mmCIF file of C-alpha atoms in Angstrom:
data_model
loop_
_atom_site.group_PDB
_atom_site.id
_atom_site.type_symbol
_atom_site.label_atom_id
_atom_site.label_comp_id
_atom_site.label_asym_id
_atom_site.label_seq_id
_atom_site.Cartn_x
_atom_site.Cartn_y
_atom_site.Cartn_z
ATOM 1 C CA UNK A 728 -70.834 134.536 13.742
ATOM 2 C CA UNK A 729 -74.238 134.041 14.754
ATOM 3 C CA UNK A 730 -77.356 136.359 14.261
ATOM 4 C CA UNK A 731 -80.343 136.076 16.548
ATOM 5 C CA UNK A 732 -83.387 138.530 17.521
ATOM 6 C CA UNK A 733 -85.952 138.969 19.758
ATOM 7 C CA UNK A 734 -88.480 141.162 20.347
ATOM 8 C CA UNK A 735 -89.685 143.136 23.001
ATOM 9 C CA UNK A 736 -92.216 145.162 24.896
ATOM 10 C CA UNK A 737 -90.910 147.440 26.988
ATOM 11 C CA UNK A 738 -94.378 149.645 29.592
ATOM 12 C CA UNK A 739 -93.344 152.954 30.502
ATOM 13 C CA UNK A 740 -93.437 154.058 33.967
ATOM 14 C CA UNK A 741 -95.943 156.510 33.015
ATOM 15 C CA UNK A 742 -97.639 157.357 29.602
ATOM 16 C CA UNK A 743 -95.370 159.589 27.304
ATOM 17 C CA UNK A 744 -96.895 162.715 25.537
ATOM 18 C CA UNK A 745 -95.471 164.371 22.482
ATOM 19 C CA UNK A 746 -96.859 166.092 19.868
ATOM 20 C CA UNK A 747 -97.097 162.809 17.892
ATOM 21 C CA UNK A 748 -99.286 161.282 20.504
ATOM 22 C CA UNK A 749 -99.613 159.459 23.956
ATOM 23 C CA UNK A 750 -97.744 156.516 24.224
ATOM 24 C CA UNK A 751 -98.078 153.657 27.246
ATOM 25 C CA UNK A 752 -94.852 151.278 25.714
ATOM 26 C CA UNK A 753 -92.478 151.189 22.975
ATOM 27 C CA UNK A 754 -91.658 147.702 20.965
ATOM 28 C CA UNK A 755 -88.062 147.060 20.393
ATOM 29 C CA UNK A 756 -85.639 144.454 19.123
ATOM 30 C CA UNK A 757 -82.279 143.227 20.851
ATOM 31 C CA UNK A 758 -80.345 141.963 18.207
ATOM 32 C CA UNK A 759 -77.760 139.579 18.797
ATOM 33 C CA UNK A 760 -74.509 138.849 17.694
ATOM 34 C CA UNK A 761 -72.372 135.636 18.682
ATOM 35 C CA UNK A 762 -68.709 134.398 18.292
ATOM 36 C CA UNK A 763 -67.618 130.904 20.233
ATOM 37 C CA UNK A 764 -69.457 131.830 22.887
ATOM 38 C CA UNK A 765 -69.186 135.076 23.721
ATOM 39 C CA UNK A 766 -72.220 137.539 22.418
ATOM 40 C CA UNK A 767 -72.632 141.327 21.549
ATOM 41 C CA UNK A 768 -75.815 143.445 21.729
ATOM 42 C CA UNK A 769 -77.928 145.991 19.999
ATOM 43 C CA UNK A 770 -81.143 147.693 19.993
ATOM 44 C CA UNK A 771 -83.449 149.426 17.785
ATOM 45 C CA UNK A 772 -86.713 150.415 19.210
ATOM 46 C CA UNK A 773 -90.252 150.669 16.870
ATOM 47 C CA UNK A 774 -91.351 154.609 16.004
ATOM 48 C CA UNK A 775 -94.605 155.063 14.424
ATOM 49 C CA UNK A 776 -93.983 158.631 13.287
ATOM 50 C CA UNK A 777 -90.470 157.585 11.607
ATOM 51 C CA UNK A 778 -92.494 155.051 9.508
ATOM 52 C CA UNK A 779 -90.715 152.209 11.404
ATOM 53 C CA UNK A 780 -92.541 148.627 11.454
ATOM 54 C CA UNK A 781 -91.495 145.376 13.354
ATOM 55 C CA UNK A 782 -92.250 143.785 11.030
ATOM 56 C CA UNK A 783 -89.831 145.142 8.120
ATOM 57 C CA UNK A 784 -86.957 145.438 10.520
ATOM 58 C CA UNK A 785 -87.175 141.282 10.932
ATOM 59 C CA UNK A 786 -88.146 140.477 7.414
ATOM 60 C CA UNK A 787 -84.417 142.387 6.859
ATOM 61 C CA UNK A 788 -82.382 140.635 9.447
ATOM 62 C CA UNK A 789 -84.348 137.354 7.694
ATOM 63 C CA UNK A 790 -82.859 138.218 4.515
ATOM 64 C CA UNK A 791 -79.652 139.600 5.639
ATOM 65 C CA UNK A 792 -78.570 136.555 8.016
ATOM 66 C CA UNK A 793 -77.208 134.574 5.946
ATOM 67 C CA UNK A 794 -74.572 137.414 4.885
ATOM 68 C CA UNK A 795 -73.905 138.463 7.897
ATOM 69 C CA UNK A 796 -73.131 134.766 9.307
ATOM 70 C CA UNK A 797 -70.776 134.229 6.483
ATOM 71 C CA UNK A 798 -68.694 137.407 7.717
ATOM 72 C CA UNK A 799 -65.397 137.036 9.304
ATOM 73 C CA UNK A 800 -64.473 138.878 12.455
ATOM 74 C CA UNK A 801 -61.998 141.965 11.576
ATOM 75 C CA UNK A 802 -62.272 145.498 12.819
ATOM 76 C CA UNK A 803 -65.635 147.005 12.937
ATOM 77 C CA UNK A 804 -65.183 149.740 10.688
ATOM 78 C CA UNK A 805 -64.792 146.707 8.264
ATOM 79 C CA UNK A 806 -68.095 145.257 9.519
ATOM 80 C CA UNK A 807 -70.091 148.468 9.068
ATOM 81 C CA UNK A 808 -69.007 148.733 5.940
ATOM 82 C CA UNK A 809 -70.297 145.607 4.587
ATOM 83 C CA UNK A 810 -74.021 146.142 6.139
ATOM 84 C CA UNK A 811 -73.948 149.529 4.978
ATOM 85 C CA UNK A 812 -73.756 147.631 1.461
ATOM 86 C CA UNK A 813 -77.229 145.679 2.753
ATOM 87 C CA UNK A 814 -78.863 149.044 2.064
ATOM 88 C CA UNK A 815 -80.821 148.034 5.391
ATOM 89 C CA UNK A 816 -83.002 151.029 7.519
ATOM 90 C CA UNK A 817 -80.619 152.818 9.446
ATOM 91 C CA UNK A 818 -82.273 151.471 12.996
ATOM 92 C CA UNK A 819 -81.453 147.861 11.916
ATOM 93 C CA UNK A 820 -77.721 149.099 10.350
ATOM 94 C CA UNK A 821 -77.365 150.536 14.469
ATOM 95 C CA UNK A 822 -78.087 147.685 15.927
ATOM 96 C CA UNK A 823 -75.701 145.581 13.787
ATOM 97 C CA UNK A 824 -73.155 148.213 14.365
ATOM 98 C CA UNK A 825 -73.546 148.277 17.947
ATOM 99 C CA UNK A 826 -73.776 144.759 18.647
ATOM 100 C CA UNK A 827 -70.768 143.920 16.210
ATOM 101 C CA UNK A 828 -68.759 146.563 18.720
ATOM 102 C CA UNK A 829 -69.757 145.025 22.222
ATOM 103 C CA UNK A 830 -68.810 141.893 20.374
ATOM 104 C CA UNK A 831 -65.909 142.735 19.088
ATOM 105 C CA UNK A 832 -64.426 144.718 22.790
ATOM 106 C CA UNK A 833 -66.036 141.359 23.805
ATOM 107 C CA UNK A 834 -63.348 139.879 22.540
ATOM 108 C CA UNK A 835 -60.680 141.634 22.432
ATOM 109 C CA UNK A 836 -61.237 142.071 26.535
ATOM 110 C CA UNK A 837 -61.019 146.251 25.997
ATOM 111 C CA UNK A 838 -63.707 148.316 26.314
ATOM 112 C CA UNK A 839 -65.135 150.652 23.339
ATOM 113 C CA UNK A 840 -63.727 153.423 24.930
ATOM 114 C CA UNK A 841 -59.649 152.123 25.002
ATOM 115 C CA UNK A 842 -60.322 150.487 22.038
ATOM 116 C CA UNK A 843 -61.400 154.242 20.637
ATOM 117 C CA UNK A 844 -58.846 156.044 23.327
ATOM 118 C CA UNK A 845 -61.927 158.226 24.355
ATOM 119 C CA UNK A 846 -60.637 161.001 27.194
ATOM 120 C CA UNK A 847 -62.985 160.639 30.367
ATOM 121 C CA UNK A 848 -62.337 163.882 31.751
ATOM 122 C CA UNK A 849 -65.522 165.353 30.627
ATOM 123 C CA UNK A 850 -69.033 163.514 30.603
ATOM 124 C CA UNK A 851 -71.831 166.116 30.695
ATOM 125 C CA UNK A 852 -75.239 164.922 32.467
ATOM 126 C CA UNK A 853 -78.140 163.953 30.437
ATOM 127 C CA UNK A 854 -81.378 165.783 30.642
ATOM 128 C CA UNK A 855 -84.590 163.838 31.655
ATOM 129 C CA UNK A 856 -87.736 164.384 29.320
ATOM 130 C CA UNK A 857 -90.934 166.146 30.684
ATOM 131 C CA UNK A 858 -93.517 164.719 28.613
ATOM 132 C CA UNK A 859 -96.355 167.196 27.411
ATOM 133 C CA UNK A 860 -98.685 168.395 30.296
ATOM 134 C CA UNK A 861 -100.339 171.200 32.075
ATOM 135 C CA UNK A 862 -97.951 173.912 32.419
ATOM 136 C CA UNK A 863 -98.112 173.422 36.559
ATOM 137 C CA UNK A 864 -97.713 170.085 36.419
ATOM 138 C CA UNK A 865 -94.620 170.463 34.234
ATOM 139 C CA UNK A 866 -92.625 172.679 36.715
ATOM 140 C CA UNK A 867 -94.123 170.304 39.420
ATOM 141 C CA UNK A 868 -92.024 167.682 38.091
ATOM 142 C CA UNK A 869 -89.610 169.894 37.412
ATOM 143 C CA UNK A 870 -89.082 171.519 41.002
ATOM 144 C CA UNK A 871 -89.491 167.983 42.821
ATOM 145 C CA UNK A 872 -87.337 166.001 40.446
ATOM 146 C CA UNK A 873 -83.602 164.633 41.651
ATOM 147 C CA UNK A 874 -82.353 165.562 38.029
ATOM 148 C CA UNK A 875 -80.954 168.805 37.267
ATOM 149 C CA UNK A 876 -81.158 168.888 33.619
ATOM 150 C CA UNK A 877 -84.713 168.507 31.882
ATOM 151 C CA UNK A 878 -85.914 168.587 28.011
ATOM 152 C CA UNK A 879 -89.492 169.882 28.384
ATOM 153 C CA UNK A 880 -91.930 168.421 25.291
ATOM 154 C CA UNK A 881 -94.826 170.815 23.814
ATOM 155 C CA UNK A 882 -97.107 171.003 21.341
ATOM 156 C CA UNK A 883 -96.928 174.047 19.689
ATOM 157 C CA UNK A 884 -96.087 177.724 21.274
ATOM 158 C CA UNK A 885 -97.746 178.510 24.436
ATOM 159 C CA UNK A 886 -96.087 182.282 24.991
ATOM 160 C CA UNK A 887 -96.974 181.980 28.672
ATOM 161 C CA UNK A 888 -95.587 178.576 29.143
ATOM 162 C CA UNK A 889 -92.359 179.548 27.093
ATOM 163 C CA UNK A 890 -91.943 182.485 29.541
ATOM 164 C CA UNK A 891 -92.518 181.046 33.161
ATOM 165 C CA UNK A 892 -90.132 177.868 31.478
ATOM 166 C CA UNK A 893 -87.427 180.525 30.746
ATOM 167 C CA UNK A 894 -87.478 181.673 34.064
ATOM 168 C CA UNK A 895 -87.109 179.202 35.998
ATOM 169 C CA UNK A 896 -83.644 179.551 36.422
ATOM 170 C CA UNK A 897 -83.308 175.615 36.012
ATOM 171 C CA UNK A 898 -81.518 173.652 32.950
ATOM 172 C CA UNK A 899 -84.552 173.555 30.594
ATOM 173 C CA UNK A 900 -84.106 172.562 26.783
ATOM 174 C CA UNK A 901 -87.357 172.742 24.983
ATOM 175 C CA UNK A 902 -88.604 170.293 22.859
ATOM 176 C CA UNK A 903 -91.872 171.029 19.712
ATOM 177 C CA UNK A 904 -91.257 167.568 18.343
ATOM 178 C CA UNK A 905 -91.669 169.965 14.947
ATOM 179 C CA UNK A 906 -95.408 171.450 16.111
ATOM 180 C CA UNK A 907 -93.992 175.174 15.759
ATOM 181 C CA UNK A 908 -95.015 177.419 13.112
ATOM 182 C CA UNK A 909 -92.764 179.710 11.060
ATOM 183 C CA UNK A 910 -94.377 182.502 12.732
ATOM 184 C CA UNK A 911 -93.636 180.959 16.394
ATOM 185 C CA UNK A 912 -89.685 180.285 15.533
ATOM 186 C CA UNK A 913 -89.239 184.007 14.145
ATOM 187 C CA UNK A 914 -90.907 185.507 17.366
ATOM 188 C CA UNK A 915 -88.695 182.481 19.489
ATOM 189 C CA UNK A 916 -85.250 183.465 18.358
ATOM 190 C CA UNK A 917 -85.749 187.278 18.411
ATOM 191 C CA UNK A 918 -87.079 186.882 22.158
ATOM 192 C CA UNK A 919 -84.197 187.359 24.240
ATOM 193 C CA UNK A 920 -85.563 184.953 26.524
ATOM 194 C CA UNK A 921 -84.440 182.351 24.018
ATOM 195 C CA UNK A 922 -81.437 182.257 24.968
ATOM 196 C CA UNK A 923 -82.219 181.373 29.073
ATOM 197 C CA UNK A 924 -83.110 177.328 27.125
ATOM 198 C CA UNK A 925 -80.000 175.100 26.786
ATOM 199 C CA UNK A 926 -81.243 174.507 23.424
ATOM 200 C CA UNK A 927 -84.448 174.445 21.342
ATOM 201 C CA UNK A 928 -84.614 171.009 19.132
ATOM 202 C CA UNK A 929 -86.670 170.268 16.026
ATOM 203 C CA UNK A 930 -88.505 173.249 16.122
ATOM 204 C CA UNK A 931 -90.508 172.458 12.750
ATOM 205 C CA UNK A 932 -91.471 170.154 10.512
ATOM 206 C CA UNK A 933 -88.612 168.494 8.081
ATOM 207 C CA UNK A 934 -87.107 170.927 5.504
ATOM 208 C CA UNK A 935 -88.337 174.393 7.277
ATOM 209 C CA UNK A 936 -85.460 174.797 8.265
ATOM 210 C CA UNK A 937 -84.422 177.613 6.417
ATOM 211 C CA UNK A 938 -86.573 179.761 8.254
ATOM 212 C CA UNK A 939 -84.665 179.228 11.671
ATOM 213 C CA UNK A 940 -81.533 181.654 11.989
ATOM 214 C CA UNK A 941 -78.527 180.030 13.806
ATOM 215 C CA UNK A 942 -76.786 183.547 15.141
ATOM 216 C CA UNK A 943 -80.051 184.831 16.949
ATOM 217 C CA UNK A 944 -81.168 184.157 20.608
ATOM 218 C CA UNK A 945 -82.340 180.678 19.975
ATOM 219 C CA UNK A 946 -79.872 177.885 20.050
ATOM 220 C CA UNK A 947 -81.922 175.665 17.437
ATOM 221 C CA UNK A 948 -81.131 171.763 17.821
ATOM 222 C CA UNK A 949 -81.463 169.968 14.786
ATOM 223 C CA UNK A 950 -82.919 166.464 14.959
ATOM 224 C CA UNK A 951 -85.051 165.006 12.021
ATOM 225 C CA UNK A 952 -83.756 168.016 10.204
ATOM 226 C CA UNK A 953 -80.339 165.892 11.148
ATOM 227 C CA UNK A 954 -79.893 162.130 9.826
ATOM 228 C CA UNK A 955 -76.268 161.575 8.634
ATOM 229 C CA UNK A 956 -73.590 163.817 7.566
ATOM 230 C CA UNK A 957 -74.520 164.345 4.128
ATOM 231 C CA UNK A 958 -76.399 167.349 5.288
ATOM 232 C CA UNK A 959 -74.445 168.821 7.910
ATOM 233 C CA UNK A 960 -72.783 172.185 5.893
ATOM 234 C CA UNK A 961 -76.679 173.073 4.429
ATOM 235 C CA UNK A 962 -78.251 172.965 7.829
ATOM 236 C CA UNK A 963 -75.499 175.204 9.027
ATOM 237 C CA UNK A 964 -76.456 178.501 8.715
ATOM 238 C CA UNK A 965 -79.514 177.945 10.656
ATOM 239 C CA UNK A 966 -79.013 175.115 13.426
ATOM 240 C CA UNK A 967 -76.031 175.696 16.398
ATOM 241 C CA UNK A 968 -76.674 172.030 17.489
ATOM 242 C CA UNK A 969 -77.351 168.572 16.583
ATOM 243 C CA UNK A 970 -78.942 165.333 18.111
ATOM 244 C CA UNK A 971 -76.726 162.738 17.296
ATOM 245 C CA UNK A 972 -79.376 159.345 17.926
ATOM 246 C CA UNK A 973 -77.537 156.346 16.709
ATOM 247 C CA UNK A 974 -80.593 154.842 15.044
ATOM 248 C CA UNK A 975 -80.881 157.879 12.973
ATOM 249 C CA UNK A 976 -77.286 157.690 11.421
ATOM 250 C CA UNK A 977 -76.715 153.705 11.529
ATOM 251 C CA UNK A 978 -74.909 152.851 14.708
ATOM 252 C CA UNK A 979 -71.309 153.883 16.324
ATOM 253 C CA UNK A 980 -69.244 153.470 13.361
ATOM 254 C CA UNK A 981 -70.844 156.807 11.759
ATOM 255 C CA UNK A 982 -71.574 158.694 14.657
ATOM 256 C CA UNK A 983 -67.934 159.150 15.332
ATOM 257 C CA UNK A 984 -67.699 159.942 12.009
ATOM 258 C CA UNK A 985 -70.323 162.777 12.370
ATOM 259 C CA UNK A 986 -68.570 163.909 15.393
ATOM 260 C CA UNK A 987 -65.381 164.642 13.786
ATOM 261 C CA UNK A 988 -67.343 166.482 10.795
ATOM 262 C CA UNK A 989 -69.523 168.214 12.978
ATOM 263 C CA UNK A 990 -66.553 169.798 15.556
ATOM 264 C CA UNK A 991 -65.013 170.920 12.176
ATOM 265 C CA UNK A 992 -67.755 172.629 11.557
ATOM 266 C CA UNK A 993 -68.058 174.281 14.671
ATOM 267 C CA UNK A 994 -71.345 172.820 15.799
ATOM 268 C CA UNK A 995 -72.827 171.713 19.340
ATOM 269 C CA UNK A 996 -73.171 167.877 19.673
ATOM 270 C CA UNK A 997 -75.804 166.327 21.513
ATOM 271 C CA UNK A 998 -75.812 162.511 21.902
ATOM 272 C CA UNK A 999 -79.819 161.730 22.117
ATOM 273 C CA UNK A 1000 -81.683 158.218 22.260
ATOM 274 C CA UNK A 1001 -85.333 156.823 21.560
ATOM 275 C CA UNK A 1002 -87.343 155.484 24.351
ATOM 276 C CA UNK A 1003 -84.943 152.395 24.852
ATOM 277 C CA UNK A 1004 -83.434 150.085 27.359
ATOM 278 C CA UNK A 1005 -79.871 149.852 28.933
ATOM 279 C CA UNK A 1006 -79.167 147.704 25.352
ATOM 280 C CA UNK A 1007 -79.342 150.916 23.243
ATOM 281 C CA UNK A 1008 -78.581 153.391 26.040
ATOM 282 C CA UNK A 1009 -75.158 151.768 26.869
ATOM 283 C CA UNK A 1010 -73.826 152.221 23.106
ATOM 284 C CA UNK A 1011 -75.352 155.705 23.134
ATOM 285 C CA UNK A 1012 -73.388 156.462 26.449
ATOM 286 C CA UNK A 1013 -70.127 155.604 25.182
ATOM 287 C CA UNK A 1014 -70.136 158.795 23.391
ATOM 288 C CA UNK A 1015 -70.650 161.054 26.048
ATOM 289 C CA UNK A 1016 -67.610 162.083 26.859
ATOM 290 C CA UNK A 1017 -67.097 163.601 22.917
ATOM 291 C CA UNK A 1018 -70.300 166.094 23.282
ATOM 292 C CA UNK A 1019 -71.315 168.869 24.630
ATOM 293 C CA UNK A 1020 -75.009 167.331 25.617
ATOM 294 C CA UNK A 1021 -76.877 164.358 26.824
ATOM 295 C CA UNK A 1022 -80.468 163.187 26.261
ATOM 296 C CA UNK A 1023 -79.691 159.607 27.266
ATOM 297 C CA UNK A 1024 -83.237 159.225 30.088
ATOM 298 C CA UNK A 1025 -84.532 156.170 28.198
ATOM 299 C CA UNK A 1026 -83.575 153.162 30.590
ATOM 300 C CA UNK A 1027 -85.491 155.602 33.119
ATOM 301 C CA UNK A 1028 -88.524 156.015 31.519
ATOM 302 C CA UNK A 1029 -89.435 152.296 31.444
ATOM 303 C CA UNK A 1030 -90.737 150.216 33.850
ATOM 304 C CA UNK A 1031 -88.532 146.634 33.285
ATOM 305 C CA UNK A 1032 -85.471 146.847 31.750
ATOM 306 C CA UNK A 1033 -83.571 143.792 29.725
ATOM 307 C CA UNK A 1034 -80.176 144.406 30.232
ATOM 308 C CA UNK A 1035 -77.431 145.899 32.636
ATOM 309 C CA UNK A 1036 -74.706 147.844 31.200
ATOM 310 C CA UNK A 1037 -73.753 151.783 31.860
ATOM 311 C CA UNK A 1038 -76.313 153.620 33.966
ATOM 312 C CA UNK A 1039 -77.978 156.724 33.788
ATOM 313 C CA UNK A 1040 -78.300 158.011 37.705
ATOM 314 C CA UNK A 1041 -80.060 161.357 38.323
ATOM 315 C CA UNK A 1042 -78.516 162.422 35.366
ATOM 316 C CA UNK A 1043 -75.150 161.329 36.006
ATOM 317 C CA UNK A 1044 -73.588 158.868 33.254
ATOM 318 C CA UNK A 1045 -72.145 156.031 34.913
ATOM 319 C CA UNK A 1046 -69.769 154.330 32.072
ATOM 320 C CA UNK A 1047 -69.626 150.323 32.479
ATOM 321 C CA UNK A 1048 -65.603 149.338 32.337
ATOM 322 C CA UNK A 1049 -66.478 146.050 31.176
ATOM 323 C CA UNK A 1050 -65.351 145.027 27.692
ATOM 324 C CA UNK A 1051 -67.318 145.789 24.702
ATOM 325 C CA UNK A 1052 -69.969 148.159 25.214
ATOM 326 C CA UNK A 1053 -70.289 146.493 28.543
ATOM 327 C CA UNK A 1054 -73.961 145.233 27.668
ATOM 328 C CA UNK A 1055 -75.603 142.076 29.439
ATOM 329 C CA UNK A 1056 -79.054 140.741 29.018
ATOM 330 C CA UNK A 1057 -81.093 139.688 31.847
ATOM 331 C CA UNK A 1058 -84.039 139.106 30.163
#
């Protein structure tokens, strides 16, 4: 095989707000794997508030290339398991992962989905975000928007926002980013009202999460609370829900992993994604049809994409049939 990188900037159609801050682009890198000829594609994207440099992730596929050349193509469960040996951050790990398995469909000629015999009968929409704003302007978007699913982002509990949002009588999941308080999620999930939001994710900062109660009105999402499976029967008693991203857990190999854990255990799965292009949304999309939820608006919420591969139309998940993970770069 043959490794390659590049990096890229990709401007948002309008700045994003979170509780972590404003943001006008996100940096990413397509990574790139090759076999006589024929090439497979991942992404990872940059996050300040994950601790995540440019930098660090290329100064690891430096180190690692050499490895990873001298690999021979097999099975990519075989693949993952020799870069999970790298000990490399989990975003770089995903985009190994993923490219190794558009490769590998690559060349095979089947698709991740036969090669996984994934059932199609089922593919739930994704939600598109609603980035932090006046309360008006929120339900603005909200009311005038071709989507019919929405994750609405705050910072911190606004008890008028949270009730007007509630009763809308729309698809809303609302998203903190981890700005509640302890005091906010113990009013939140004894408000019946709770329950009117598809789901309530990251509600606090890391390791509060034994406040939260899972069998109250809130259906609590777990994301940074949620990395990999190693923590899925402790978070159980207080989160109904998780947010599978694949840079998070290391790629495809171990979210289907999670899945099959995480059914067991009776949780809601959502697959989620960073701000990203078609490259990272494509692998995410594959997944849909084994969860329950979508957050998958990150190809929409930039203003030039790099690739072509599944789409994301008004909500509606459009699988590519192509082989791999059906992923081309135009860019």
């Amino acid at each position: 095989m043959q490794l390659a990188w590049q990096k890229v900037k990709l401007p948002l159609k309008e700045t994003f707000s979170i509780s972590y801050g404003d943001y006008s682009f996100r940096e990413a890198l397509i990574v790139t794997l090759s076999y006589k000829g024929i090439s497979g594609y991942g992404e990872c994207t940059i996050i300040d508030y994950y601790g995540i440099n440019l930098d660090d992730l290329v100064n690891q596929l430096i180190l690692s290339k050499t490895l990873i050349e001298n690999q021979q193509i097999s099975v990519p469960q075989s693949f993952y398991s020799f870069i999970k040996s790298l000990h490399l951050s989990s975003f770089v790990t995903s985009a190994l992962d993923c490219a190794y398995w558009d490769l590998f469909g690559k060349l095979e000629n089947k698709s991740f989905l036969e090669i996984n015999a994934i059932d199609l009968k089922v593919i739930p929409e994704s939600s598109i975000t609603i980035s932090i704003d006046d309360i008006e302007n929120q339900i603005k978007k909200i009311e005038n928007s071709s989507w019919s699913k929405f994750k609405v982002k705050c910072k911190g509990l606004n008890k008028e926002s949270f009730t007007r949002l509630s009763s809308l009588n729309r698809n809303i999941a609302l998203d903190s980013n981890a700005s509640f308080t302890i005091e906010d999620c113990h009013w939140i999930e004894n408000n019946e009202l709770a329950s009117n939001f598809t789901y309530l994710e990251q509600p606090m900062q890391v390791k509060n999460y034994t406040n939260l109660s899972r069998d109250k009105f809130a259906n609590w999402m777990a994301d940074e609370d949620f990395q990999n499976n190693n923590n899925l029967v402790s978070l159980l008693s207080h989160y109904k829900s998780l947010n599978i991203k694949l840079v998070k857990c290391g790629g495809l190999t171990p979210a289907l992993e999670i899945i099959k854990e995480a059914r067991q255990l009776n949780y809601n799965i959502m697959i989620g994604c960073m701000t990203e292009s078609t490259v990272g949304i494509s692998a995410g999309a594959v997944l849909t049809p084994l969860v329950d939820y979508c957050d998958l608006d990150g190809a929409n919420l930039i203003a030039e994409d790099v690739a072509m591969g599944s789409k994301i139309i008004n909500g509606k998940i459009q699988l590519s049939d192509k082989p791999g993970l059906g992923i081309e770069l135009i860019k």
